mmCIF file of C-alpha atoms in Angstrom:
data_model
loop_
_atom_site.group_PDB
_atom_site.id
_atom_site.type_symbol
_atom_site.label_atom_id
_atom_site.label_comp_id
_atom_site.label_asym_id
_atom_site.label_seq_id
_atom_site.Cartn_x
_atom_site.Cartn_y
_atom_site.Cartn_z
ATOM 1 C CA MET W 243 67.096 -10.489 34.017
ATOM 2 C CA ARG W 244 64.980 -13.299 36.056
ATOM 3 C CA VAL W 245 62.289 -12.559 39.578
ATOM 4 C CA SER W 246 61.613 -14.415 42.270
ATOM 5 C CA VAL W 247 58.006 -13.864 42.585
ATOM 6 C CA VAL W 248 56.518 -14.347 46.613
ATOM 7 C CA ILE W 249 52.827 -14.787 48.508
ATOM 8 C CA PRO W 250 52.255 -15.233 52.161
ATOM 9 C CA VAL W 251 49.124 -16.631 52.792
ATOM 10 C CA LYS W 252 47.188 -18.376 55.247
ATOM 11 C CA ASN W 253 44.165 -19.579 54.779
ATOM 12 C CA ASP W 254 43.011 -17.909 51.135
ATOM 13 C CA SER W 255 43.103 -20.655 49.184
ATOM 14 C CA ARG W 256 40.641 -19.989 46.423
ATOM 15 C CA ALA W 257 41.979 -16.000 46.702
ATOM 16 C CA LEU W 258 45.414 -17.783 46.096
ATOM 17 C CA ALA W 259 44.361 -19.983 42.842
ATOM 18 C CA SER W 260 42.308 -17.380 41.488
ATOM 19 C CA CYS W 261 46.373 -14.949 41.724
ATOM 20 C CA LEU W 262 48.395 -18.025 40.746
ATOM 21 C CA ALA W 263 45.966 -18.588 37.842
ATOM 22 C CA ALA W 264 46.653 -14.877 36.719
ATOM 23 C CA LEU W 265 50.782 -15.441 37.220
ATOM 24 C CA ALA W 266 50.233 -18.373 35.141
ATOM 25 C CA ALA W 267 48.812 -16.055 32.426
ATOM 26 C CA GLN W 268 51.776 -13.417 32.706
ATOM 27 C CA THR W 269 53.259 -12.542 29.394
ATOM 28 C CA VAL W 270 56.861 -12.357 31.026
ATOM 29 C CA ALA W 271 56.344 -15.606 33.213
ATOM 30 C CA PRO W 272 58.410 -16.180 36.572
ATOM 31 C CA ASP W 273 61.644 -17.795 37.013
ATOM 32 C CA GLU W 274 60.156 -19.235 40.188
ATOM 33 C CA VAL W 275 57.229 -18.734 42.520
ATOM 34 C CA ILE W 276 57.045 -19.006 46.027
ATOM 35 C CA VAL W 277 53.877 -19.816 48.242
ATOM 36 C CA VAL W 278 54.658 -19.388 52.411
ATOM 37 C CA ASP W 279 52.121 -21.255 53.975
ATOM 38 C CA ASN W 280 51.875 -19.353 57.248
ATOM 39 C CA ALA W 281 49.723 -21.552 59.299
ATOM 40 C CA SER W 282 46.847 -22.111 57.569
ATOM 41 C CA THR W 283 45.114 -24.540 57.905
ATOM 42 C CA ASP W 284 42.151 -24.856 54.690
ATOM 43 C CA ASP W 285 44.223 -26.170 51.538
ATOM 44 C CA SER W 286 46.261 -22.614 50.716
ATOM 45 C CA GLY W 287 49.702 -24.800 50.788
ATOM 46 C CA ASP W 288 48.422 -27.937 48.036
ATOM 47 C CA VAL W 289 46.306 -25.738 46.812
ATOM 48 C CA ALA W 290 49.929 -23.798 46.191
ATOM 49 C CA ALA W 291 51.612 -26.836 44.729
ATOM 50 C CA ALA W 292 49.232 -28.065 42.195
ATOM 51 C CA TRP W 293 50.123 -25.213 40.475
ATOM 52 C CA GLY W 294 53.342 -25.789 40.919
ATOM 53 C CA ALA W 295 54.554 -23.444 43.387
ATOM 54 C CA ARG W 296 57.450 -23.931 45.095
ATOM 55 C CA VAL W 297 55.730 -23.913 48.993
ATOM 56 C CA LEU W 298 57.492 -22.645 52.498
ATOM 57 C CA TYR W 299 55.478 -23.392 55.938
ATOM 58 C CA GLU W 300 56.168 -20.482 57.846
ATOM 59 C CA ALA W 301 55.342 -21.123 61.790
ATOM 60 C CA GLU W 302 55.602 -18.081 62.856
ATOM 61 C CA PRO W 303 51.787 -16.255 62.703
ATOM 62 C CA GLY W 304 52.311 -12.769 61.135
ATOM 63 C CA ILE W 305 53.410 -11.378 57.587
ATOM 64 C CA PRO W 306 56.271 -10.023 58.618
ATOM 65 C CA ALA W 307 57.832 -13.835 59.649
ATOM 66 C CA ALA W 308 55.937 -15.279 56.010
ATOM 67 C CA SER W 309 57.248 -12.607 54.355
ATOM 68 C CA THR W 310 61.129 -12.848 54.920
ATOM 69 C CA THR W 311 61.362 -16.478 54.804
ATOM 70 C CA GLY W 312 60.463 -16.327 51.195
ATOM 71 C CA TYR W 313 62.652 -13.808 50.017
ATOM 72 C CA ASP W 314 65.393 -15.432 51.853
ATOM 73 C CA ALA W 315 64.602 -18.093 50.205
ATOM 74 C CA CYS W 316 64.310 -16.716 45.940
ATOM 75 C CA ARG W 317 67.118 -17.483 43.713
ATOM 76 C CA PHE W 318 67.132 -15.262 41.200
ATOM 77 C CA ASP W 319 67.923 -11.007 40.994
ATOM 78 C CA VAL W 320 64.197 -10.161 41.727
ATOM 79 C CA ILE W 321 62.032 -10.830 44.174
ATOM 80 C CA ALA W 322 58.364 -9.218 43.237
ATOM 81 C CA ARG W 323 55.851 -9.360 45.794
ATOM 82 C CA LEU W 324 51.381 -10.202 45.621
ATOM 83 C CA ASP W 325 49.918 -11.002 48.434
ATOM 84 C CA ALA W 326 47.401 -13.944 48.366
ATOM 85 C CA ASP W 327 44.781 -11.837 47.398
ATOM 86 C CA SER W 328 46.204 -10.605 44.242
ATOM 87 C CA VAL W 329 45.223 -10.419 40.779
ATOM 88 C CA PRO W 330 48.220 -9.241 38.478
ATOM 89 C CA PRO W 331 47.290 -9.330 34.987
ATOM 90 C CA PRO W 332 48.688 -10.604 32.311
ATOM 91 C CA ARG W 333 52.159 -7.922 31.517
ATOM 92 C CA TRP W 334 52.405 -7.587 35.397
ATOM 93 C CA ILE W 335 55.934 -8.872 35.500
ATOM 94 C CA GLU W 336 57.113 -7.827 31.906
ATOM 95 C CA ASN W 337 56.440 -4.167 33.033
ATOM 96 C CA GLY W 338 58.834 -4.790 36.935
ATOM 97 C CA LEU W 339 60.733 -5.439 34.907
ATOM 98 C CA ALA W 340 61.587 -3.662 32.451
ATOM 99 C CA ARG W 341 61.699 -0.763 34.518
ATOM 100 C CA LEU W 342 64.109 -1.643 36.693
ATOM 101 C CA GLU W 343 66.470 -2.831 33.716
ATOM 102 C CA LYS W 344 65.835 0.431 32.051
ATOM 103 C CA GLU W 345 66.875 2.547 35.633
ATOM 104 C CA PRO W 346 70.138 0.695 36.942
ATOM 105 C CA GLY W 347 69.513 3.543 39.724
ATOM 106 C CA VAL W 348 66.378 2.369 41.162
ATOM 107 C CA ASP W 349 65.869 -0.387 43.653
ATOM 108 C CA ALA W 350 61.744 -0.664 43.972
ATOM 109 C CA VAL W 351 58.859 -0.712 41.957
ATOM 110 C CA THR W 352 55.554 -0.464 43.896
ATOM 111 C CA GLY W 353 52.898 -0.194 42.016
ATOM 112 C CA PRO W 354 48.280 1.159 42.422
ATOM 113 C CA GLY W 355 45.872 -1.749 43.687
ATOM 114 C CA ARG W 356 42.356 -1.562 42.119
ATOM 115 C CA PHE W 357 39.973 -3.249 43.750
ATOM 116 C CA TYR W 358 38.637 -6.336 41.291
ATOM 117 C CA ASP W 359 34.855 -6.820 44.081
ATOM 118 C CA GLY W 360 32.643 -4.823 45.788
ATOM 119 C CA PRO W 361 29.829 -2.504 45.063
ATOM 120 C CA ALA W 362 29.032 -2.863 41.372
ATOM 121 C CA ARG W 363 29.384 0.719 41.511
ATOM 122 C CA GLY W 364 32.248 2.843 42.915
ATOM 123 C CA SER W 365 34.004 0.095 43.133
ATOM 124 C CA TRP W 366 35.900 2.228 40.899
ATOM 125 C CA MET W 367 36.600 5.418 43.505
ATOM 126 C CA LEU W 368 36.358 3.848 46.870
ATOM 127 C CA GLY W 369 40.149 1.935 45.248
ATOM 128 C CA ALA W 370 41.528 5.354 44.396
ATOM 129 C CA LEU W 371 40.839 7.352 46.981
ATOM 130 C CA TYR W 372 41.816 4.053 49.188
ATOM 131 C CA MET W 373 45.044 3.970 47.760
ATOM 132 C CA GLY W 374 45.480 7.877 47.585
ATOM 133 C CA ALA W 375 44.942 8.179 51.079
ATOM 134 C CA TYR W 376 47.865 5.590 51.217
ATOM 135 C CA PHE W 377 50.903 6.306 49.000
ATOM 136 C CA HIS W 378 50.518 10.157 50.332
ATOM 137 C CA SER W 379 49.780 9.439 53.827
ATOM 138 C CA MET W 380 52.750 7.719 53.709
ATOM 139 C CA ARG W 381 54.691 9.675 51.169
ATOM 140 C CA LEU W 382 54.406 12.422 53.702
ATOM 141 C CA ALA W 383 55.470 10.073 57.333
ATOM 142 C CA LEU W 384 58.235 8.540 54.633
ATOM 143 C CA ALA W 385 60.015 11.240 52.532
ATOM 144 C CA THR W 386 59.612 9.017 50.097
ATOM 145 C CA VAL W 387 57.529 6.886 47.992
ATOM 146 C CA PRO W 388 56.683 3.651 50.532
ATOM 147 C CA LEU W 389 55.877 0.376 49.146
ATOM 148 C CA PHE W 390 52.356 -1.551 48.694
ATOM 149 C CA GLY W 391 52.811 -4.825 49.511
ATOM 150 C CA SER W 392 49.999 -6.532 47.344
ATOM 151 C CA THR W 393 52.664 -5.492 44.494
ATOM 152 C CA PHE W 394 56.486 -4.381 44.594
ATOM 153 C CA PHE W 395 59.532 -5.613 42.154
ATOM 154 C CA LEU W 396 62.868 -5.455 44.629
ATOM 155 C CA ARG W 397 66.435 -6.211 43.564
ATOM 156 C CA ARG W 398 67.587 -9.364 45.668
ATOM 157 C CA SER W 399 70.697 -7.624 46.402
ATOM 158 C CA VAL W 400 69.175 -4.431 47.956
ATOM 159 C CA TRP W 401 67.249 -7.165 50.126
ATOM 160 C CA ARG W 402 70.461 -8.291 51.304
ATOM 161 C CA GLU W 403 71.565 -5.514 52.425
ATOM 162 C CA VAL W 404 68.570 -4.102 54.536
ATOM 163 C CA ARG W 405 67.545 -7.733 55.786
ATOM 164 C CA GLY W 406 69.597 -7.653 58.578
ATOM 165 C CA SER W 407 67.906 -4.345 59.874
ATOM 166 C CA VAL W 408 63.909 -4.778 58.804
ATOM 167 C CA HIS W 409 61.303 -6.088 61.946
ATOM 168 C CA CYS W 410 61.259 -10.118 60.892
ATOM 169 C CA TRP W 411 58.573 -10.911 63.174
ATOM 170 C CA GLY W 412 54.979 -9.508 64.387
ATOM 171 C CA THR W 413 51.918 -9.587 63.945
ATOM 172 C CA ASP W 414 51.727 -5.453 64.547
ATOM 173 C CA LEU W 415 53.548 -4.002 61.597
ATOM 174 C CA HIS W 416 52.719 -3.688 57.909
ATOM 175 C CA ASP W 417 55.577 -5.755 56.472
ATOM 176 C CA ASP W 418 56.093 -3.272 54.057
ATOM 177 C CA VAL W 419 55.755 0.081 54.973
ATOM 178 C CA ASP W 420 58.235 -1.735 57.614
ATOM 179 C CA LEU W 421 60.403 -2.256 55.021
ATOM 180 C CA SER W 422 59.944 1.064 52.901
ATOM 181 C CA ILE W 423 61.294 2.433 56.078
ATOM 182 C CA HIS W 424 64.227 0.565 55.729
ATOM 183 C CA LEU W 425 65.023 0.843 53.002
ATOM 184 C CA THR W 426 65.298 4.840 52.662
ATOM 185 C CA PRO W 427 67.381 6.958 52.428
ATOM 186 C CA ARG W 428 69.852 5.014 50.124
ATOM 187 C CA PHE W 429 67.441 3.311 48.147
ATOM 188 C CA THR W 430 65.499 4.668 45.637
ATOM 189 C CA ILE W 431 61.464 3.082 45.550
ATOM 190 C CA VAL W 432 59.316 4.968 42.180
ATOM 191 C CA TYR W 433 56.039 4.820 41.812
ATOM 192 C CA ASP W 434 54.263 2.542 38.996
ATOM 193 C CA THR W 435 50.989 2.482 37.838
ATOM 194 C CA ALA W 436 52.354 -0.584 35.001
ATOM 195 C CA VAL W 437 52.664 -2.725 37.407
ATOM 196 C CA TRP W 438 49.599 -2.049 39.420
ATOM 197 C CA VAL W 439 47.048 -5.241 40.497
ATOM 198 C CA GLY W 440 43.676 -6.350 41.070
ATOM 199 C CA ILE W 441 43.316 -6.445 44.958
ATOM 200 C CA SER W 442 40.521 -7.268 47.605
ATOM 201 C CA SER W 443 38.211 -4.500 48.929
ATOM 202 C CA ARG W 444 37.715 -7.108 52.192
ATOM 203 C CA PRO W 445 39.625 -4.261 54.608
ATOM 204 C CA LEU W 446 37.165 -2.096 53.977
ATOM 205 C CA THR W 447 34.072 -4.292 53.973
ATOM 206 C CA ASP W 448 34.138 -4.404 57.747
ATOM 207 C CA TRP W 449 34.957 -0.680 59.656
ATOM 208 C CA ARG W 450 36.969 -3.332 62.716
ATOM 209 C CA THR W 451 39.619 -4.768 60.033
ATOM 210 C CA PHE W 452 40.340 -1.412 58.985
ATOM 211 C CA ALA W 453 40.593 -0.082 62.125
ATOM 212 C CA TYR W 454 43.758 -2.302 63.175
ATOM 213 C CA ARG W 455 44.434 -1.593 60.073
ATOM 214 C CA MET W 456 45.196 1.505 60.590
ATOM 215 C CA HIS W 457 46.116 0.721 64.272
ATOM 216 C CA ARG W 458 49.368 -1.351 62.358
ATOM 217 C CA GLY W 459 50.521 1.483 59.792
ATOM 218 C CA PHE W 460 50.952 3.950 63.125
ATOM 219 C CA GLN W 461 52.270 0.701 65.188
ATOM 220 C CA THR W 462 54.666 0.230 62.196
ATOM 221 C CA LEU W 463 55.681 3.932 62.423
ATOM 222 C CA ALA W 464 56.320 4.571 65.949
ATOM 223 C CA LEU W 465 58.475 1.321 66.327
ATOM 224 C CA HIS W 466 61.102 3.717 64.232
ATOM 225 C CA TRP W 467 60.815 7.049 66.626
ATOM 226 C CA PRO W 468 61.957 8.859 66.651
ATOM 227 C CA ALA W 469 65.841 7.623 65.053
ATOM 228 C CA SER W 470 63.625 7.796 61.562
ATOM 229 C CA SER W 471 60.514 10.390 61.958
ATOM 230 C CA SER W 472 58.837 11.698 59.639
ATOM 231 C CA VAL W 473 60.865 16.042 60.435
ATOM 232 C CA LEU W 474 64.299 14.067 60.527
ATOM 233 C CA ARG W 475 64.484 11.706 57.072
ATOM 234 C CA TRP W 476 62.296 14.938 55.291
ATOM 235 C CA ARG W 477 65.903 17.007 56.627
ATOM 236 C CA HIS W 478 68.015 14.400 54.733
ATOM 237 C CA VAL W 479 65.976 14.977 52.048
ATOM 238 C CA LEU W 480 66.642 18.686 51.897
ATOM 239 C CA LEU W 481 69.561 18.371 52.587
ATOM 240 C CA ARG W 482 71.087 16.114 50.124
ATOM 241 C CA SER W 483 68.260 18.513 46.817
ATOM 242 C CA LEU W 484 70.990 20.866 48.821
ATOM 243 C CA ALA W 485 73.748 18.919 48.152
ATOM 244 C CA ALA W 486 73.497 17.842 44.578
ATOM 245 C CA PRO W 487 74.818 19.069 41.469
ATOM 246 C CA THR W 488 73.866 21.235 40.308
ATOM 247 C CA SER W 489 73.215 21.326 36.330
ATOM 248 C CA ARG W 490 74.062 24.292 34.216
#
């Protein structure tokens, strides 16, 4: 099983360099690293090229467009997603591929982030609360495990199936939540702590930034209402469980 790593970036060259350095130290090397430069005005593209990444340019603003450009360009079996400020531990790729190889019925694997910056005391607890709030609230809203854009592995064949339905443009959407909505209920997403990555606490340092992230989350859910409302999604889960054959 071979893997393409996709990293969208906009004006974040210093963090990107740390991310690419961590990828270079993986126990299982990626078969390709695709960095999508979303109209950066800094040297993000040059940094990516210096690390040997395949650099693509996407002028349309927003992570949805940049991510889509990267996913479409992938050449291998699995799409692995990182943010520019993600720092994957050495066995990140190894663990993600192992889960997909072990369980053919699993279509995507995601995991948590752990803050590597912020206050010396309490950063672990803050990260746990942040991740817990995200996964539990989205689980309730989506009736499934949500993808976390800072770290996930997705079979490329699955991306090709849902490509035509995902929202590929805009700046007011969370692309990972949107993709999660379109993956289910047909496909299976699992949560695995073995694919954790280091993440930045920057989204929590400014209340305006945090509020905007919350707004984008609600905006993404509202975009799919009522056709993919929480009530309908949980109803589908219940009906599917009732229809499943019982073991004796």
